[in-house]
Amino acid sequence: MTRKDTAIILAHCPDQKGIIASITDFLLNNNGNIISLDQHVDRDNGEFYIRVEWELEGFGIPQEKTEDFFKTLIADKFNMQWKIAFGDAKPRVAIMVSKYGHCFYDILSRYDSGDWDIEIPLIISNHDKFKPVAERLDIPYYHIKKNKDIRAEQEKKEIELLKEHNVDVIILARYMQILTGNIISTFPNQIINIHHSSLPAFVGADPYRSAYKRGVKFMGATGHYVTEELDAGPIISQDVIPITHRDSIKEMKRKGKDIEKIVLANAVWAHLNHRVLIHENKTVVF
Amino acid sequence: MTRKDTAIILAHCPDQKGIIASITDFLLNNNGNIISLDQHVDRDNGEFYIRVEWELEGFGIPQEKTEDFFKTLIADKFNMQWKIAFGDAKPRVAIMVSKYGHCFYDILSRYDSGDWDIEIPLIISNHDKFKPVAERLDIPYYHIKKNKDIRAEQEKKEIELLKEHNVDVIILARYMQILTGNIISTFPNQIINIHHSSLPAFVGADPYRSAYKRGVKFMGATGHYVTEELDAGPIISQDVIPITHRDSIKEMKRKGKDIEKIVLANAVWAHLNHRVLIHENKTVVF
Amino acid sequence: MTRKDTAIILAHCPDQKGIIASITDFLLNNNGNIISLDQHVDRDNGEFYIRVEWELEGFGIPQEKTEDFFKTLIADKFNMQWKIAFGDAKPRVAIMVSKYGHCFYDILSRYDSGDWDIEIPLIISNHDKFKPVAERLDIPYYHIKKNKDIRAEQEKKEIELLKEHNVDVIILARYMQILTGNIISTFPNQIINIHHSSLPAFVGADPYRSAYKRGVKFMGATGHYVTEELDAGPIISQDVIPITHRDSIKEMKRKGKDIEKIVLANAVWAHLNHRVLIHENKTVVF
Amino acid sequence: MTRKDTAIILAHCPDQKGIIASITDFLLNNNGNIISLDQHVDRDNGEFYIRVEWELEGFGIPQEKTEDFFKTLIADKFNMQWKIAFGDAKPRVAIMVSKYGHCFYDILSRYDSGDWDIEIPLIISNHDKFKPVAERLDIPYYHIKKNKDIRAEQEKKEIELLKEHNVDVIILARYMQILTGNIISTFPNQIINIHHSSLPAFVGADPYRSAYKRGVKFMGATGHYVTEELDAGPIISQDVIPITHRDSIKEMKRKGKDIEKIVLANAVWAHLNHRVLIHENKTVVF
């Protein structure tokens, strides 16, 4: 998310001979200087994945025609799922938050310090608790209450707002409300949640209490794309820390805040830098 | 398991004032030099746990009366679950193994090199694969085939052998057979298994494949006491390693062998050194 | 740093029989309910360490006399280094920062969100970069320039300010200036620095570049008390992360920010909760 | 080290356009099916690194001519440092060991269990301690005493033996003797040592004691190629584990054995699988 004059191809397709050569030839023949190439073949499912970043300066194909050329010359031939991202676009990030502030503050710190070169056009919360924090940074804060009865209706407002602000990604920074399929399908693979366990262990509510009760010796956090099945979307990032019998539930929650915020930030960072490919509910993170 | 002229109290009871003072007074008044004291109060369930090790040289109470005195003067008063272990006993360890050798070899290496000062009076396997390895070290190897139909009958033989050899602990070194309640209840909290996942994630068969399919970014291993519910016994030790999309199932299995053997060894080591307390299906490992 | 009506003894002395019993008797005889006791004997240097926390409600010795009684009845007898802290005091924390904001923002987030129940009476910086951030939170910000020629003089101002604001601890949140013995000796064991390597590897300037050049496979961060010898004070906390050849120096710096801020926070948290004992330039962190 | 009918190119050179395309074209044009390709460009030093593995079945260039063709058509053009390995050769591994057995036993276990498909034509030791272990596995064991006065002379014998047995790699499995430049230069980048610290911390003798004295919160182990400067060769693998004040030097040594043996095995595994490139005293491990 250091923006720069580059473009990035993210693509995957069934593996076959010649894919890398085709893509690198396509770029070289048009005078594109490759500054990074990562590829992977999953021998277990036969899928090929690639991420290539090249400099736009001197590249022979105009930006507005790049997608069309790539589709015709490469993607269709190999039956690819793909996208091309241009590095000079400033990502537009929405934050949804409830009452736990650690992830929320952490993202705002990265934004305000300039470590993340993003726009935050809006914050949505089912509480008004963090309104003053948003105001200090001049970020519009929408307090949209939620409960079972008004969920559908309120989500409509949210979808409208998110569309209106043209967001690229929605961060659930410990947003303690279930999203319906409506909002999820409107922003497919664009909603990133942090779950406070090392999934698939301890799906659902109060994972720290469950971890305490099971007596595990490690606890963790998981950054993942939101899908309709609860806590079952593609995992982008995870981390764990050792715990012992000395860690009370309270202490687990305290320690958990720090891994939650870092794991969420890692997931968002990978997404914003166009490093994540999704296939069969799993990610390749280059 | 460095044997020495010490004794160890392992005890737990509902927390109340004065437990530590009572125990330390009991030892000091009888001229027992404490060389290690660990205690813990779990504020979430109100239980007090303690491990004390003291030198027997000069200790005023004869070894054969120590348990009786401790019971009368301390344990009954505080309603303790407790045991006293004497450090000069060489632990007697049985190994049960199937066809994966990494944990098996690792334990034998610790034994043969003298790093673990134990006896291995017998090895039991449902295959004859490792018989030559056992023979090289002069350890009796019992090849006892298993399947659903003969499980009960074969287990009777195993129980008899294990009793006859007077074993303190039974290590399931990737023993790929289910144990029945019969053998488990005969050796309560004495059977240690290694499960090749970070429990409670991926209970049951082929956890590496399940982890691959879920697309997790960490995999792990768990050493635990065997109880009747599969992979649900008290966890003694765990470890995890990061993985990425680059790790095939085969590579996960390869890497898994190393954490499995270390995690199992850590669990056994803690048990052999009388460092593990069990309460409510959880462990305190001092 | 959850303040509460408790007191904490931190003490260490040469090991001998009866220390724990003496302290627990002292508290119990005066009706003090122990809510946490951690002790450790270092067999390699023969030193005994203890931390005890007890409830003040109902405790028989008035707060203002507690230190005197403890000194006379216990500490002098065992030749202890010790202090007693009362849990109801709100810690007063000064921050010194230069131009890297990640640790600075992280501490402010913990403060502003209420996760850390502290006062921040002042921020000192050799740059004015973060003045607006401080002003948003109404924290006095002192811009005190530094260079070799004016260091001594400027430090005098700083010492005055820090004394005047009666600070308990000074956090060097990536403060890129050397402190002289003058300020260090005025606040002994009260200045906590974050060094961006896993000390003692890569002492001094630009450790990420050094780590890159040496080709290490792990990088880390270290939170430590500042002493006169550069990067050689007692280590409170460390953490590490794996790196590979894929991590450029720039990427190491980016990843480093996250471990730096967490490791620093862990060090400060341990200090503020009276969990750190120092002896022979090393810490015991209970 | 699962041997198979493949070949592997390991190469590095100053980065420029077209390297990947040239190599993949070279293989594809000769009907070589690429089964794995890893490449990396170090933007900090401008070097390009690649590892490609392809199937030999159907490959149009005969094995004995492959190196010549690659050199002429590709390597010379890009000024590469390179080698080609054929996957069907069984690696020949020598072990040198002194009195600590943990790494030694671990390697033998991998060998004897078949997890590592290697030959061990000889073991060299300055003690006769492990002779019986070697004999059980029918591996020739050479007891070659060492001290300052006879080092040069004894090394001559060792070099002769190692050459005679045509070894591919020499593992120093806690071999507590200094090697001279003579043996090192005879087997450049073929001697792998395990150092029991997280280098560059604690170079030299007794690193656990040094780590204890410095009061670090992590300890580690490092697998590296041996060069003339002590403990300063290219690092292949590292790992670390957390420690606390509770870990005595003795306990650090005990825990250290396990990371030492795993880290050493990881280094050797990477080397045997032709995954390590060396440049400017650093490794790229694909």
Coordinates of C-alpha atoms in Angstrom, one line a residue, chain A residues 15 17-21 24-25 28 31-39 41 43 242 246, chain D residues 15 17-21 24-25 28 31-39 41 43 242 246:
Chain A
D15 CA -2.1 -25.9 -14.0
K17 CA 2.6 -26.0 -19.2
G18 CA 3.6 -22.6 -20.4
I19 CA 1.6 -20.2 -18.1
I20 CA 4.5 -18.4 -16.6
A21 CA 6.3 -18.1 -19.9
T24 CA 6.3 -13.0 -18.7
D25 CA 6.5 -12.9 -22.5
L28 CA 8.4 -8.3 -21.7
N31 CA 8.4 -3.5 -22.4
G32 CA 7.0 -4.1 -18.9
N33 CA 9.7 -4.3 -16.2
I34 CA 8.7 -7.0 -13.8
I35 CA 9.6 -6.1 -10.2
S36 CA 8.0 -9.0 -8.5
L37 CA 6.7 -12.4 -9.5
D38 CA 5.3 -15.0 -7.2
Q39 CA 3.8 -18.2 -8.4
V41 CA 1.3 -24.7 -8.1
R43 CA 0.0 -30.2 -6.4
P242 CA 1.5 -19.8 24.2
R246 CA -1.5 -19.1 35.0
Chain D
D15 CA 18.9 -9.4 -12.0
K17 CA 14.9 -8.7 -17.8
G18 CA 14.1 -12.0 -19.3
I19 CA 15.8 -14.5 -17.0
I20 CA 12.7 -16.5 -16.0
A21 CA 11.4 -16.5 -19.6
T24 CA 11.2 -21.7 -18.8
D25 CA 11.5 -21.5 -22.5
L28 CA 9.5 -26.1 -22.4
N31 CA 9.6 -30.8 -23.5
G32 CA 10.6 -30.5 -19.8
N33 CA 7.6 -30.5 -17.5
I34 CA 8.3 -28.0 -14.7
I35 CA 7.0 -29.4 -11.4
S36 CA 8.3 -26.6 -9.2
L37 CA 9.7 -23.1 -9.8
D38 CA 10.8 -20.7 -7.1
Q39 CA 12.5 -17.4 -7.9
V41 CA 14.9 -11.0 -6.7
R43 CA 15.9 -5.6 -4.4
P242 CA 10.8 -18.6 24.9
R246 CA 12.6 -20.2 35.8

